[in-house]
Amino acid sequence: MSRARRFATALTALALLLTGAGCTADTGRDGGGADGVVRLRFQSLAWQKESVDANRQLVAEWNAAHPGIQVEYVQGSWDSVHDQLLTSFEGGEAPDLVHDASDDLADFAYGGYLADLRPLLSERLRSGIPAESWRTTTFGEGVYGVPFLQEPRMIMANRTLLTEAGVRIPTAGRPWTWEEFRGVAKTLTARMGTGRYAVAWPLKEPVSVSLNLGLSAGGRLFHRGADGKVTLRFEDADAVVPETVRAMVGTDRTASPATLGSGGSDTLPGFFGGRYAMVPLGFSYRQQIAQQAPEGFDWTVLPAPAGAGGLAQGVSPQTLSIAADSPHKKEAAAFLEFFLQPRNTVRLALGDWMLPTDTAALADPALHTPEFGWATGAAVARALRPAPAHAVRGYPEWKDKVATPAFQECYSGAIGTDELRRRLVTDGNRVLARYQRD
């Protein structure tokens, strides 16, 4: 997370404390007042100014057109959303409309805190979003969120350095393979000289990066059986990404070991200064690059490498849900229908520098311009899939206690692939088994 985001979320947390998390004491939990107006609370996690502005503007437009159903905008924080929502759900004070991410929904869905949206959503909204995206918010038989924005991991590259090295510039139609990516990194590093690297891998949070990019090589890691239970298996395809990164750092010396514990924003000064030619980052980091890059810095956005799975990549989209105990679910669903019209979703995507899931919104010309890599991202969007750990009970514990330290040690060279496999699978299946007991 960037320093700017940490500062923004700290201010958000303070605002939530000062406002009682946006609770409206004068209306009661039923959201109705003496004037008969239905009042809904919408907790948004937008944090960038452009995104906050877009969210607030859409709320204002709804309120102006619907005097009988008024929506209150409540500012939430990505840093504290899970614990804050859990507390508000258990205390009966949850917002009617909940902004979150699909990988955070499982416990809330299985815990009965979110409404099943199937009977509430229109055919237009249901058919406008691909089935692959709906899978990210489907738990058991129910659908507990509308996936609306998504963010692939791309390669932010110094175009000048790549051009001078004479390497092939990949496109979504003809991406690098993982093997070719490693070869390109060797060529770049040799040309750049001592103390400079082709790649900076910011792997402070290595699990989602490793698993989501692993889909491109055909990796899955999590396998669900006919009985519905999930087990971990680390196969050859699952080894492609960790072995590539490990080799680039330890064998080829084409990737900086100093960035392995860094967040994405931490690598940008070195990227701007020519110390790193390429940095794999989330698509929304383009905003920071566009705003912070020195004048004349020539950068471009490239697709991540492809393998047996093509450009496939796992994502956990941002979602909008309705609280199960909201007394005005139909009115909340009506607001969602307005909020997520294709033209409005485009506004939200541009504000967040992300990609919409809605196919009509994704087709908007504003998201297909070459500037800032929008067109490349839109091309990659067709290959996005649910993150491999989707709907896996026990994933947070496995990630924190098993996978994060195992991947960190593997990438640093402290352990090899065999030990990584043992820890992820043997130790990991013990964790998952506790969550899947009959």
Coordinates of C-alpha atoms in Angstrom, one line a residue:
M1 CA 0.0 0.0 0.0
S2 CA 1.4 3.5 -0.9
R3 CA 2.2 6.1 1.6
A4 CA -0.6 8.2 0.2
R5 CA -3.0 5.4 0.7
R6 CA -1.8 4.8 4.2
F7 CA -2.3 8.5 5.0
A8 CA -5.7 8.5 3.4
T9 CA -6.9 5.4 5.3
A10 CA -5.5 6.8 8.6
L11 CA -7.7 9.9 8.1
T12 CA -10.6 7.7 7.2
A13 CA -10.2 5.6 10.3
L14 CA -10.1 8.9 12.4
A15 CA -13.2 10.1 10.6
L16 CA -15.0 6.8 11.3
L17 CA -14.2 7.1 15.0
L18 CA -15.4 10.7 15.1
T19 CA -18.7 9.9 13.3
G20 CA -19.5 6.6 14.9
A21 CA -18.8 4.8 11.7
G22 CA -21.5 6.8 10.0
C23 CA -24.4 5.6 12.1
T24 CA -27.5 7.8 11.9
A25 CA -28.9 8.0 15.4
D26 CA -32.0 10.0 14.4
T27 CA -33.5 7.3 12.1
G28 CA -33.0 4.0 13.8
R29 CA -31.8 0.7 12.2
D30 CA -34.9 0.5 10.0
G31 CA -33.7 3.5 8.1
G32 CA -37.1 5.2 8.1
G33 CA -37.9 8.6 9.5
A34 CA -41.1 10.3 10.5
D35 CA -41.4 11.8 7.0
G36 CA -41.7 8.4 5.4
V37 CA -38.4 8.7 3.5
V38 CA -36.4 5.5 3.3
R39 CA -32.8 6.2 4.3
L40 CA -30.0 3.9 3.3
R41 CA -26.4 3.9 4.4
F42 CA -23.7 3.1 1.7
Q43 CA -20.3 2.5 3.1
S44 CA -17.7 3.1 0.3
L45 CA -14.0 2.1 0.4
A46 CA -13.1 4.5 -2.4
W47 CA -9.9 6.4 -1.3
Q48 CA -8.4 8.1 -4.3
K49 CA -9.8 11.6 -4.8
E50 CA -11.1 10.9 -8.3
S51 CA -12.8 7.7 -7.0
V52 CA -14.3 9.4 -4.0
D53 CA -15.6 12.2 -6.2
A54 CA -17.2 9.8 -8.6
N55 CA -18.9 7.9 -5.8
R56 CA -20.2 11.0 -4.1
Q57 CA -21.4 12.4 -7.3
L58 CA -23.4 9.3 -8.2
V59 CA -24.9 9.3 -4.7
A60 CA -25.9 12.9 -5.1
E61 CA -27.5 12.2 -8.5
W62 CA -29.5 9.3 -7.1
N63 CA -30.7 11.4 -4.1
A64 CA -31.8 14.3 -6.4
A65 CA -33.8 11.9 -8.6
H66 CA -35.3 9.8 -5.7
P67 CA -36.6 12.0 -2.9
G68 CA -38.3 9.1 -1.3
I69 CA -35.1 6.9 -1.0
Q70 CA -32.1 8.8 0.2
V71 CA -28.6 7.3 0.4
E72 CA -26.1 8.5 2.9
Y73 CA -22.4 8.2 1.8
V74 CA -20.3 6.7 4.6
Q75 CA -16.5 6.6 4.1
G76 CA -14.9 3.3 5.0
S77 CA -11.2 2.1 5.0
W78 CA -9.6 -0.8 3.2
D79 CA -7.2 -1.2 6.2
S80 CA -9.9 -2.0 8.7
V81 CA -12.9 -3.1 6.7
H82 CA -13.1 -6.7 7.7
D83 CA -13.0 -6.1 11.5
Q84 CA -15.2 -3.0 11.2
L85 CA -17.9 -4.9 9.2
L86 CA -17.8 -7.9 11.5
T87 CA -18.3 -5.7 14.5
S88 CA -21.1 -3.8 12.9
F89 CA -22.8 -7.0 11.6
E90 CA -22.8 -8.5 15.0
G91 CA -24.0 -5.3 16.7
G92 CA -26.9 -4.8 14.2
E93 CA -25.4 -1.6 12.9
A94 CA -24.1 -2.6 9.6
P95 CA -24.6 -0.2 6.6
D96 CA -27.3 -1.3 4.2
L97 CA -24.9 -1.3 1.2
V98 CA -21.4 -2.7 1.7
H99 CA -18.3 -2.1 -0.5
D100 CA -15.7 -4.8 -0.1
A101 CA -13.6 -7.3 -2.1
S102 CA -14.6 -10.8 -3.1
D103 CA -11.8 -12.5 -1.2
D104 CA -13.2 -11.0 2.0
L105 CA -16.8 -12.1 1.6
A106 CA -16.7 -15.8 2.4
D107 CA -17.0 -15.5 6.2
F108 CA -19.7 -12.9 5.9
A109 CA -21.7 -15.0 3.4
Y110 CA -21.4 -18.2 5.3
G111 CA -22.1 -16.4 8.5
G112 CA -25.5 -15.1 7.3
Y113 CA -24.5 -11.4 7.3
L114 CA -25.1 -10.7 3.6
A115 CA -28.3 -11.0 1.6
D116 CA -28.5 -13.4 -1.3
L117 CA -28.8 -11.1 -4.3
R118 CA -30.3 -13.6 -6.7
P119 CA -34.0 -12.5 -6.3
L120 CA -33.0 -8.8 -6.0
L121 CA -31.0 -8.1 -9.2
S122 CA -32.4 -7.3 -12.6
E123 CA -31.7 -9.5 -15.7
R124 CA -29.7 -6.6 -17.2
L125 CA -27.3 -6.5 -14.3
R126 CA -27.0 -10.3 -14.1
S127 CA -26.4 -10.8 -17.8
G128 CA -24.0 -7.8 -18.1
I129 CA -21.4 -9.4 -15.9
P130 CA -19.6 -12.6 -17.1
A131 CA -20.1 -15.8 -15.3
E132 CA -16.4 -16.0 -14.4
S133 CA -16.8 -12.7 -12.4
W134 CA -20.1 -13.9 -10.7
R135 CA -18.2 -17.0 -9.5
T136 CA -16.1 -14.7 -7.3
T137 CA -19.1 -13.8 -5.2
T138 CA -21.0 -17.1 -5.3
F139 CA -20.8 -19.1 -2.1
G140 CA -22.7 -22.3 -1.9
E141 CA -26.0 -21.7 -3.7
G142 CA -26.2 -17.9 -3.1
V143 CA -24.7 -14.8 -4.7
Y144 CA -23.6 -12.3 -2.0
G145 CA -22.1 -9.4 -3.9
V146 CA -21.9 -7.7 -7.3
P147 CA -18.4 -7.8 -8.7
F148 CA -17.9 -4.5 -10.4
L149 CA -14.2 -3.5 -10.6
Q150 CA -11.2 -5.6 -11.1
E151 CA -7.4 -5.2 -11.3
P152 CA -5.0 -7.4 -13.2
R153 CA -1.3 -7.4 -12.4
M154 CA 0.7 -5.8 -15.3
I155 CA 4.3 -5.0 -16.0
M156 CA 5.1 -1.3 -15.7
A157 CA 8.1 -0.8 -18.0
N158 CA 10.7 1.9 -18.9
R159 CA 10.2 2.0 -22.6
T160 CA 13.5 3.7 -23.2
L161 CA 15.5 1.0 -21.6
L162 CA 13.6 -1.8 -23.4
T163 CA 14.0 -0.1 -26.8
E164 CA 17.7 0.5 -26.2
A165 CA 18.2 -3.1 -25.3
G166 CA 16.5 -4.2 -28.5
V167 CA 14.2 -6.7 -26.8
R168 CA 10.8 -7.6 -28.2
I169 CA 7.9 -5.5 -26.7
P170 CA 5.1 -7.9 -25.8
T171 CA 1.4 -7.3 -26.5
A172 CA -1.8 -8.9 -25.2
G173 CA -2.0 -10.8 -28.5
R174 CA 1.6 -11.9 -28.3
P175 CA 2.8 -11.8 -24.7
W176 CA 6.2 -13.0 -23.4
T177 CA 6.3 -16.6 -22.1
W178 CA 7.7 -17.0 -18.6
E179 CA 10.9 -18.4 -20.1
E180 CA 11.2 -15.5 -22.6
F181 CA 10.6 -13.0 -19.7
R182 CA 13.6 -14.5 -17.9
G183 CA 15.7 -14.2 -21.0
V184 CA 14.6 -10.6 -21.6
A185 CA 15.6 -9.8 -18.1
K186 CA 19.1 -11.2 -18.7
T187 CA 19.5 -9.0 -21.8
L188 CA 18.3 -5.9 -20.0
T189 CA 20.4 -6.4 -16.9
A190 CA 23.6 -7.0 -18.9
R191 CA 23.0 -3.7 -20.8
M192 CA 22.0 -1.7 -17.7
G193 CA 25.2 -2.3 -15.8
T194 CA 26.3 -2.9 -12.2
G195 CA 23.8 -2.1 -9.5
R196 CA 20.8 -2.0 -11.8
Y197 CA 18.2 -4.7 -12.5
A198 CA 15.8 -5.6 -15.1
V199 CA 13.0 -6.3 -12.6
A200 CA 11.9 -5.2 -9.2
W201 CA 9.5 -7.7 -7.6
P202 CA 7.6 -6.0 -4.7
L203 CA 6.6 -9.1 -2.8
K204 CA 5.8 -7.8 0.7
E205 CA 2.5 -9.7 0.2
P206 CA 3.7 -12.7 -1.9
V207 CA 0.8 -15.1 -1.7
S208 CA -1.8 -13.4 -3.9
V209 CA 0.8 -12.5 -6.5
S210 CA 2.2 -16.0 -6.7
L211 CA -1.2 -17.7 -6.9
N212 CA -2.9 -15.3 -9.2
L213 CA 0.0 -15.2 -11.7
G214 CA 0.3 -18.9 -11.4
L215 CA -3.0 -19.4 -13.3
S216 CA -1.1 -18.3 -16.4
A217 CA 1.1 -21.3 -16.1
G218 CA -1.8 -23.6 -15.5
G219 CA -1.3 -23.7 -11.7
R220 CA -4.3 -24.1 -9.4
L221 CA -2.9 -25.3 -6.0
F222 CA -6.4 -25.6 -4.5
H223 CA -8.5 -28.6 -5.7
R224 CA -12.1 -29.1 -4.8
G225 CA -13.3 -32.7 -4.7
A226 CA -16.8 -34.2 -5.5
D227 CA -17.6 -34.0 -1.8
G228 CA -17.0 -30.2 -1.9
K229 CA -13.9 -30.4 0.2
V230 CA -10.7 -28.6 -0.8
T231 CA -7.2 -30.0 -0.7
L232 CA -3.8 -28.5 -1.7
R233 CA -1.7 -30.1 -4.4
F234 CA 1.5 -28.4 -5.6
E235 CA 2.1 -29.6 -9.2
D236 CA 4.6 -28.7 -11.9
A237 CA 2.5 -25.8 -13.1
D238 CA 2.3 -24.3 -9.6
A239 CA 6.1 -24.2 -9.5
V240 CA 6.6 -22.0 -12.6
V241 CA 6.1 -18.6 -11.0
P242 CA 8.1 -19.2 -7.7
E243 CA 10.9 -20.9 -9.6
T244 CA 11.1 -18.1 -12.1
V245 CA 11.2 -15.4 -9.4
R246 CA 13.7 -17.3 -7.3
A247 CA 16.0 -17.9 -10.3
M248 CA 15.8 -14.2 -11.3
V249 CA 16.9 -13.1 -7.8
G250 CA 19.4 -15.8 -6.8
T251 CA 20.8 -17.3 -10.0
D252 CA 20.4 -14.8 -12.9
R253 CA 20.7 -11.8 -10.6
T254 CA 18.3 -9.9 -12.9
A255 CA 15.8 -9.0 -10.1
S256 CA 16.7 -7.0 -7.1
P257 CA 16.8 -8.9 -3.8
A258 CA 16.2 -5.6 -1.9
T259 CA 12.6 -5.2 -3.2
L260 CA 11.3 -8.6 -2.1
G261 CA 10.0 -7.2 1.2
S262 CA 8.7 -4.0 -0.4
G263 CA 5.3 -2.7 -1.3
G264 CA 4.5 -1.6 -4.8
S265 CA 4.9 2.1 -4.1
D266 CA 8.3 1.6 -2.6
T267 CA 9.7 0.5 -5.9
L268 CA 8.6 3.6 -7.8
P269 CA 11.6 5.9 -7.0
G270 CA 14.0 3.2 -8.3
F271 CA 11.8 2.7 -11.4
F272 CA 11.8 6.4 -12.1
G273 CA 15.6 6.6 -11.5
G274 CA 16.4 3.8 -14.0
R275 CA 17.5 1.4 -11.3
Y276 CA 14.8 -1.0 -12.4
A277 CA 13.5 -1.4 -16.0
M278 CA 10.3 -3.2 -15.1
V279 CA 8.0 -3.6 -12.1
P280 CA 5.0 -6.0 -11.9
L281 CA 2.3 -4.0 -10.3
G282 CA -1.5 -3.8 -10.0
F283 CA -3.2 -1.9 -12.8
S284 CA -4.2 1.0 -10.6
Y285 CA -0.6 1.9 -9.9
R286 CA -0.7 3.7 -13.2
Q287 CA -2.2 6.6 -11.5
Q288 CA 0.8 7.0 -9.1
I289 CA 3.2 6.7 -12.0
A290 CA 1.3 9.2 -14.1
Q291 CA 1.3 11.7 -11.2
Q292 CA 4.7 11.1 -9.8
A293 CA 7.0 10.3 -12.8
P294 CA 9.6 12.9 -13.6
E295 CA 9.0 15.0 -16.8
G296 CA 10.0 13.1 -19.9
F297 CA 9.9 9.7 -18.3
D298 CA 8.8 7.3 -21.0
W299 CA 6.9 4.3 -19.6
T300 CA 4.5 1.7 -20.9
V301 CA 2.2 -1.0 -19.6
L302 CA 2.8 -4.6 -20.7
P303 CA 0.9 -7.8 -20.1
A304 CA 2.2 -10.2 -17.5
P305 CA 3.9 -13.3 -19.0
A306 CA 1.8 -16.2 -20.3
G307 CA 2.2 -19.9 -20.0
A308 CA 0.0 -23.0 -20.6
G309 CA -2.9 -21.0 -19.3
G310 CA -2.4 -18.1 -21.7
L311 CA -3.0 -14.7 -20.1
A312 CA -5.2 -16.2 -17.4
Q313 CA -4.8 -14.4 -14.1
G314 CA -6.6 -14.6 -10.8
V315 CA -8.4 -11.6 -9.5
S316 CA -10.6 -10.7 -6.5
P317 CA -12.9 -8.0 -7.8
Q318 CA -14.3 -5.1 -5.7
T319 CA -17.9 -5.9 -4.7
L320 CA -21.1 -4.3 -3.6
S321 CA -23.4 -6.3 -1.2
I322 CA -26.5 -5.7 0.8
A323 CA -26.6 -6.5 4.5
A324 CA -28.9 -9.4 5.4
D325 CA -30.6 -7.4 8.2
S326 CA -31.3 -4.3 6.0
P327 CA -35.1 -3.7 6.2
H328 CA -35.0 -2.1 2.7
K329 CA -33.3 -4.6 0.5
K330 CA -35.4 -3.8 -2.6
E331 CA -34.6 -0.1 -2.3
A332 CA -30.9 -0.9 -1.8
A333 CA -31.0 -3.2 -4.9
A334 CA -32.6 -0.3 -6.8
F335 CA -29.7 1.9 -5.9
L336 CA -27.2 -0.7 -7.0
E337 CA -29.0 -1.0 -10.4
F338 CA -28.5 2.8 -10.8
F339 CA -25.0 2.9 -9.4
L340 CA -23.8 0.1 -11.7
Q341 CA -25.3 1.2 -15.0
P342 CA -22.6 0.8 -17.6
R343 CA -22.0 4.6 -18.0
N344 CA -21.7 4.9 -14.2
T345 CA -19.4 1.9 -13.9
V346 CA -17.1 3.5 -16.5
R347 CA -17.0 6.6 -14.2
L348 CA -16.1 4.5 -11.2
A349 CA -13.4 2.6 -13.2
L350 CA -11.8 5.7 -14.5
G351 CA -11.8 7.2 -11.0
D352 CA -10.1 4.1 -9.5
W353 CA -7.9 3.4 -12.6
M354 CA -9.3 -0.1 -12.7
L355 CA -11.3 -2.2 -15.1
P356 CA -15.1 -2.9 -15.0
T357 CA -16.5 -6.4 -15.0
D358 CA -19.6 -5.3 -16.9
T359 CA -19.0 -6.1 -20.6
A360 CA -20.9 -3.0 -21.9
A361 CA -18.8 -0.8 -19.6
L362 CA -15.6 -2.5 -20.6
A363 CA -16.4 -1.8 -24.2
D364 CA -16.5 2.0 -23.6
P365 CA -14.0 3.8 -25.8
A366 CA -12.6 5.7 -22.8
L367 CA -11.1 2.4 -21.6
H368 CA -9.5 1.5 -24.9
T369 CA -7.1 4.4 -25.4
P370 CA -3.4 3.7 -25.7
E371 CA -2.7 6.4 -23.1
F372 CA -1.6 5.0 -19.7
G373 CA -2.1 1.4 -21.0
W374 CA -5.9 1.4 -20.8
A375 CA -6.2 -0.6 -24.1
T376 CA -3.7 -3.2 -22.9
G377 CA -5.5 -3.7 -19.6
A378 CA -8.9 -4.0 -21.4
A379 CA -7.4 -6.7 -23.6
V380 CA -6.1 -8.6 -20.6
A381 CA -9.5 -8.3 -18.8
R382 CA -11.0 -11.1 -21.0
A383 CA -8.6 -13.6 -19.5
L384 CA -9.2 -12.7 -15.8
R385 CA -10.5 -15.5 -13.6
P386 CA -11.5 -15.9 -9.9
A387 CA -8.5 -16.0 -7.6
P388 CA -7.5 -19.7 -6.9
A389 CA -8.4 -19.5 -3.2
H390 CA -12.0 -18.3 -4.0
A391 CA -14.4 -19.6 -1.4
V392 CA -11.8 -21.7 0.4
R393 CA -12.6 -21.7 4.1
G394 CA -9.4 -21.4 6.2
Y395 CA -7.5 -19.5 3.4
P396 CA -6.7 -16.4 5.6
E397 CA -5.1 -18.6 8.3
W398 CA -3.2 -20.7 5.6
K399 CA -2.0 -17.5 4.0
D400 CA -0.8 -15.8 7.1
K401 CA 0.7 -18.8 9.0
V402 CA 1.9 -21.1 6.2
A403 CA 2.1 -19.5 2.8
T404 CA 3.4 -16.0 3.4
P405 CA 6.5 -17.2 5.3
A406 CA 7.1 -20.1 2.9
F407 CA 7.0 -17.9 -0.2
Q408 CA 9.1 -15.3 1.4
E409 CA 11.8 -17.8 2.3
C410 CA 11.6 -19.4 -1.1
Y411 CA 12.1 -16.1 -2.9
S412 CA 15.0 -15.1 -0.7
G413 CA 16.7 -18.4 -1.4
A414 CA 16.5 -19.7 2.1
I415 CA 14.5 -22.8 1.0
G416 CA 14.0 -24.6 -2.3
T417 CA 10.9 -25.6 -4.3
D418 CA 10.7 -29.0 -2.5
E419 CA 10.5 -27.4 0.9
L420 CA 8.0 -24.8 -0.4
R421 CA 5.8 -27.7 -1.7
R422 CA 6.0 -29.5 1.6
R423 CA 5.0 -26.5 3.7
L424 CA 2.2 -25.3 1.4
V425 CA 0.7 -28.7 1.0
T426 CA 1.5 -30.7 4.2
D427 CA 1.1 -27.9 6.6
G428 CA -1.6 -26.3 4.6
N429 CA -3.9 -29.3 4.4
R430 CA -3.8 -29.5 8.2
V431 CA -5.1 -26.0 8.4
L432 CA -7.8 -26.5 5.8
A433 CA -8.9 -29.8 7.4
R434 CA -9.9 -27.9 10.6
Y435 CA -12.3 -25.8 8.6
Q436 CA -13.9 -28.7 6.7
R437 CA -14.8 -31.1 9.4
D438 CA -18.2 -32.6 9.1

